[in-house]
Amino acid sequence: MALKIAVQMDHISSINIAGDSAFALMLEAQARGHELYHYTPDRLAMIGDDVFCALDPVEVRDEKGNHFTLGEKQRLNMLDVDVVLMRQDPPFDLSYIAATHILEKIHPNTLVVNNPTEVRNAPEKLFVTEFPDLMPPTLITRDRDEIDLFRAEYGDIVMKPLFGHGGAAVFRVTRDDLNYGSLYDFFAATFREPWVIQQFLPNVKHGDKRILLVDGEFAGAVNRVPAEGDLRSNMVRGGSPTDSDLTDRELEICVRLGPSLREKGLVLVGIDVIDGMLTEINVTAPTGIRAIQNLGGPDVAAKVWDVLEAKVTAGS
């Protein structure tokens, strides 16, 4: 059965197809004969309970510099679409939140992935705190006295903005770091939200593992090793992907998270694990599909579409 698939994303002309998971999902959907449409979130329009959008029919190709062709715009009622992939990158700001409210109007009659209500209620660096026993010691605050107490107890810490993404503004602060006061002032002037303060995990030098779960089940993993002289392992920050099997501890984490992810309708989720410690649960636009496949790992995009096709069929 050919499905109508609308992909809400940053404009397709701006993406890096080598690592973009939305593009991997589009390639797989096209290969299965589904109709693909592209739109940016600013095109959504809500009138009462109806949601309309100007969609671009799109054909995709795995060719750098020649990876898409757009057709003539079509204004559609989004209830006439079978699946919406909400895949634009953070920031998780008011624009992002507004899009989740609008897409709530059509879900689940049109299957929105991930569930927009739960995406809004599960920002990655907060949702993870529902599983404190799986995490390193973590503080969420912007209060200097609380950070001082935490730092006095744990020594080396990592500071990052609560709604940051892609490894931006992630800093290690050692116990005797003279830059701490200046860094606090910088964060206070730059970020209005609270910050994440975590105990530094020295074994991050061996990698920060991205594990993908599809409908609450392990689907694939890639270990991201930081570049020499850098704390951050994100591939957009120079981290190197290596293939990776799961440890018993990492399998335990997946099993613990699975039921909650399924219950919330979070079909595609990326979790980050450092030295057996869960640090984030990414539900907005998790990456890693292409890196896993390029290293000879499972075809995660195929697993996603197996699940989505089954869900649409069950709901029709």
Short mmCIF file of C-alpha atoms in Angstrom, two decimals, residues 103-314:
data_model
loop_
_atom_site.label_atom_id
_atom_site.label_comp_id
_atom_site.label_asym_id
_atom_site.label_seq_id
_atom_site.Cartn_x
_atom_site.Cartn_y
_atom_site.Cartn_z
CA LEU A 103 0.33 18.65 14.72
CA GLU A 104 -1.59 17.45 17.80
CA LYS A 105 -4.74 18.37 15.88
CA ILE A 106 -4.17 15.61 13.33
CA HIS A 107 -2.50 12.90 15.42
CA PRO A 108 -3.25 9.97 15.57
CA ASN A 109 -5.68 10.10 12.61
CA THR A 110 -2.59 11.07 10.69
CA LEU A 111 0.32 9.27 12.35
CA VAL A 112 2.83 11.88 13.53
CA VAL A 113 6.27 10.51 14.37
CA ASN A 114 7.30 11.08 17.02
CA ASN A 115 4.06 11.76 18.93
CA PRO A 116 4.04 15.59 19.08
CA THR A 117 2.57 15.76 22.59
CA GLU A 118 5.27 13.51 23.99
CA VAL A 119 8.04 15.27 22.05
CA ARG A 120 6.95 18.52 23.66
CA ASN A 121 6.79 16.89 27.10
CA ALA A 122 10.11 15.04 26.79
CA PRO A 123 12.96 17.45 26.03
CA GLU A 124 16.00 15.20 25.81
CA LYS A 125 17.97 16.48 28.77
CA LEU A 126 14.91 16.44 31.07
CA PHE A 127 13.15 13.24 29.99
CA VAL A 128 16.29 11.31 30.87
CA THR A 129 15.96 12.37 34.53
CA GLU A 130 13.02 9.96 34.85
CA PHE A 131 15.72 7.26 35.05
CA PRO A 132 18.15 8.72 37.63
CA ASP A 133 19.67 5.37 38.57
CA LEU A 134 20.90 4.96 34.98
CA MET A 135 22.54 8.41 34.86
CA PRO A 136 25.68 10.05 36.21
CA PRO A 137 25.01 12.54 39.04
CA THR A 138 23.10 15.39 37.38
CA LEU A 139 21.90 18.82 38.47
CA ILE A 140 19.39 20.99 36.56
CA THR A 141 19.65 24.63 37.61
CA ARG A 142 21.03 28.08 36.88
CA ASP A 143 21.60 28.89 40.56
CA ARG A 144 25.26 29.57 41.33
CA ASP A 145 25.10 28.33 44.92
CA GLU A 146 23.65 24.98 43.81
CA ILE A 147 26.33 24.57 41.15
CA ASP A 148 29.03 25.42 43.70
CA LEU A 149 27.74 22.71 46.04
CA PHE A 150 27.58 20.16 43.22
CA ARG A 151 31.08 21.06 42.06
CA ALA A 152 32.44 20.79 45.59
CA GLU A 153 31.06 17.25 45.80
CA TYR A 154 31.98 15.92 42.37
CA GLY A 155 35.01 17.98 41.31
CA ASP A 156 35.22 17.83 37.52
CA ILE A 157 31.87 18.67 35.94
CA VAL A 158 30.32 19.27 32.54
CA MET A 159 28.09 22.31 31.95
CA LYS A 160 25.70 22.57 28.98
CA PRO A 161 22.49 24.46 28.17
CA LEU A 162 19.30 22.50 28.80
CA PHE A 163 18.01 23.02 25.26
CA GLY A 164 21.38 22.90 23.49
CA HIS A 165 22.01 20.45 20.67
CA GLY A 166 24.77 19.09 18.48
CA GLY A 167 27.44 19.50 21.15
CA ALA A 168 27.20 23.30 21.15
CA ALA A 169 28.26 25.08 24.37
CA VAL A 170 29.36 21.91 26.20
CA PHE A 171 32.16 22.69 28.65
CA ARG A 172 34.25 20.67 31.08
CA VAL A 173 35.10 22.53 34.27
CA THR A 174 37.77 21.01 36.51
CA ARG A 175 37.77 21.32 40.29
CA ASP A 176 40.32 24.16 40.24
CA ASP A 177 39.39 25.72 36.89
CA LEU A 178 39.93 29.49 37.09
CA ASN A 179 37.55 29.97 34.15
CA TYR A 180 34.57 28.74 36.16
CA GLY A 181 33.37 32.19 37.22
CA SER A 182 33.66 33.60 33.71
CA LEU A 183 31.89 30.56 32.26
CA TYR A 184 29.06 30.98 34.76
CA ASP A 185 28.69 34.64 33.74
CA PHE A 186 28.70 33.64 30.06
CA PHE A 187 25.95 31.05 30.58
CA ALA A 188 23.90 33.47 32.69
CA ALA A 189 24.05 36.12 29.96
CA THR A 190 23.46 33.73 27.05
CA PHE A 191 20.94 31.07 28.11
CA ARG A 192 17.61 31.90 29.76
CA GLU A 193 16.75 28.29 30.53
CA PRO A 194 18.33 26.22 33.35
CA TRP A 195 21.53 24.35 32.60
CA VAL A 196 22.60 20.73 32.90
CA ILE A 197 25.48 20.13 35.30
CA GLN A 198 26.84 16.58 35.29
CA GLN A 199 29.74 14.76 36.82
CA PHE A 200 32.48 14.49 34.19
CA LEU A 201 33.01 10.94 32.93
CA PRO A 202 36.69 10.53 31.98
CA ASN A 203 35.98 7.50 29.80
CA VAL A 204 34.21 9.75 27.29
CA LYS A 205 37.63 9.69 25.59
CA HIS A 206 36.76 6.12 24.55
CA GLY A 207 33.46 7.21 23.05
CA ASP A 208 29.89 8.35 23.54
CA LYS A 209 27.65 5.60 22.22
CA ARG A 210 24.55 6.55 20.22
CA ILE A 211 22.00 3.76 20.47
CA LEU A 212 18.87 3.86 18.32
CA LEU A 213 15.63 2.30 19.49
CA VAL A 214 12.67 1.69 17.19
CA ASP A 215 9.32 1.29 18.93
CA GLY A 216 11.19 0.66 22.17
CA GLU A 217 13.48 -2.05 20.78
CA PHE A 218 17.23 -1.87 20.15
CA ALA A 219 17.83 -1.21 16.44
CA GLY A 220 21.49 -0.25 16.08
CA ALA A 221 24.42 1.56 17.66
CA VAL A 222 27.47 3.59 16.78
CA ASN A 223 30.30 4.64 19.07
CA ARG A 224 31.38 8.25 18.55
CA VAL A 225 34.96 8.95 19.60
CA PRO A 226 35.92 12.59 20.27
CA ALA A 227 38.54 14.24 18.10
CA GLU A 228 41.96 14.70 19.68
CA GLY A 229 41.82 17.57 22.15
CA ASP A 230 38.01 17.84 22.18
CA LEU A 231 35.49 16.86 24.83
CA ARG A 232 32.58 16.46 22.42
CA SER A 233 31.94 13.29 20.47
CA ASN A 234 29.13 14.59 18.22
CA MET A 235 29.93 13.77 14.61
CA VAL A 236 29.09 17.35 13.60
CA ARG A 237 31.89 18.40 16.00
CA GLY A 238 34.51 16.07 14.55
CA GLY A 239 33.71 12.86 16.41
CA SER A 240 34.66 9.65 14.58
CA PRO A 241 32.08 6.87 14.23
CA THR A 242 33.16 3.31 14.99
CA ASP A 243 31.08 0.15 14.99
CA SER A 244 29.99 -1.11 18.35
CA ASP A 245 28.23 -3.98 20.05
CA LEU A 246 26.19 -3.39 23.17
CA THR A 247 27.43 -4.26 26.64
CA ASP A 248 25.17 -5.99 29.14
CA ARG A 249 24.70 -2.63 30.88
CA GLU A 250 23.65 -0.94 27.64
CA LEU A 251 21.20 -3.73 26.88
CA GLU A 252 19.78 -3.27 30.38
CA ILE A 253 19.28 0.44 29.68
CA CYS A 254 17.41 -0.34 26.44
CA VAL A 255 15.14 -2.83 28.20
CA ARG A 256 14.37 -0.31 30.95
CA LEU A 257 13.50 2.47 28.50
CA GLY A 258 11.52 0.40 25.99
CA PRO A 259 8.10 0.26 27.68
CA SER A 260 8.06 4.01 28.38
CA LEU A 261 9.03 4.86 24.80
CA ARG A 262 6.31 2.61 23.35
CA GLU A 263 3.69 3.99 25.72
CA LYS A 264 4.52 7.57 24.71
CA GLY A 265 4.52 6.86 20.96
CA LEU A 266 8.20 7.70 20.59
CA VAL A 267 8.94 5.45 17.64
CA LEU A 268 12.48 6.56 16.77
CA VAL A 269 14.69 7.51 19.70
CA GLY A 270 18.43 7.96 20.08
CA ILE A 271 19.99 7.53 23.50
CA ASP A 272 23.52 8.55 24.47
CA VAL A 273 25.55 6.35 26.81
CA ILE A 274 29.02 7.10 28.19
CA ASP A 275 30.81 4.41 30.17
CA GLY A 276 27.53 2.67 30.97
CA MET A 277 25.81 5.89 32.04
CA LEU A 278 22.75 7.27 30.24
CA THR A 279 23.21 10.99 29.51
CA GLU A 280 20.44 11.93 27.02
CA ILE A 281 17.29 10.58 25.40
CA ASN A 282 16.90 12.25 21.99
CA VAL A 283 13.32 12.30 20.72
CA THR A 284 13.26 15.27 18.33
CA ALA A 285 15.51 14.37 15.40
CA PRO A 286 17.95 11.65 16.50
CA THR A 287 20.86 11.02 14.16
CA GLY A 288 22.92 7.90 13.58
CA ILE A 289 20.94 5.91 10.98
CA ARG A 290 23.41 6.49 8.16
CA ALA A 291 26.52 6.09 10.33
CA ILE A 292 25.30 2.72 11.59
CA GLN A 293 24.53 1.47 8.09
CA ASN A 294 27.83 2.79 6.68
CA LEU A 295 29.69 0.73 9.29
CA GLY A 296 27.87 -2.42 8.21
CA GLY A 297 25.29 -2.33 10.98
CA PRO A 298 21.54 -2.88 10.79
CA ASP A 299 19.31 -0.98 8.37
CA VAL A 300 17.51 1.14 10.96
CA ALA A 301 15.49 3.05 8.34
CA ALA A 302 13.97 -0.24 7.14
CA LYS A 303 13.04 -1.14 10.72
CA VAL A 304 11.36 2.24 11.18
CA TRP A 305 9.24 1.80 8.06
CA ASP A 306 8.32 -1.78 8.97
CA VAL A 307 6.90 -0.40 12.23
CA LEU A 308 5.18 2.62 10.66
CA GLU A 309 3.56 0.62 7.88
CA ALA A 310 2.21 -1.82 10.47
CA LYS A 311 0.84 1.02 12.60
CA VAL A 312 -0.91 2.68 9.66
CA THR A 313 -2.38 -0.62 8.51
CA ALA A 314 -3.60 -1.42 12.03
#
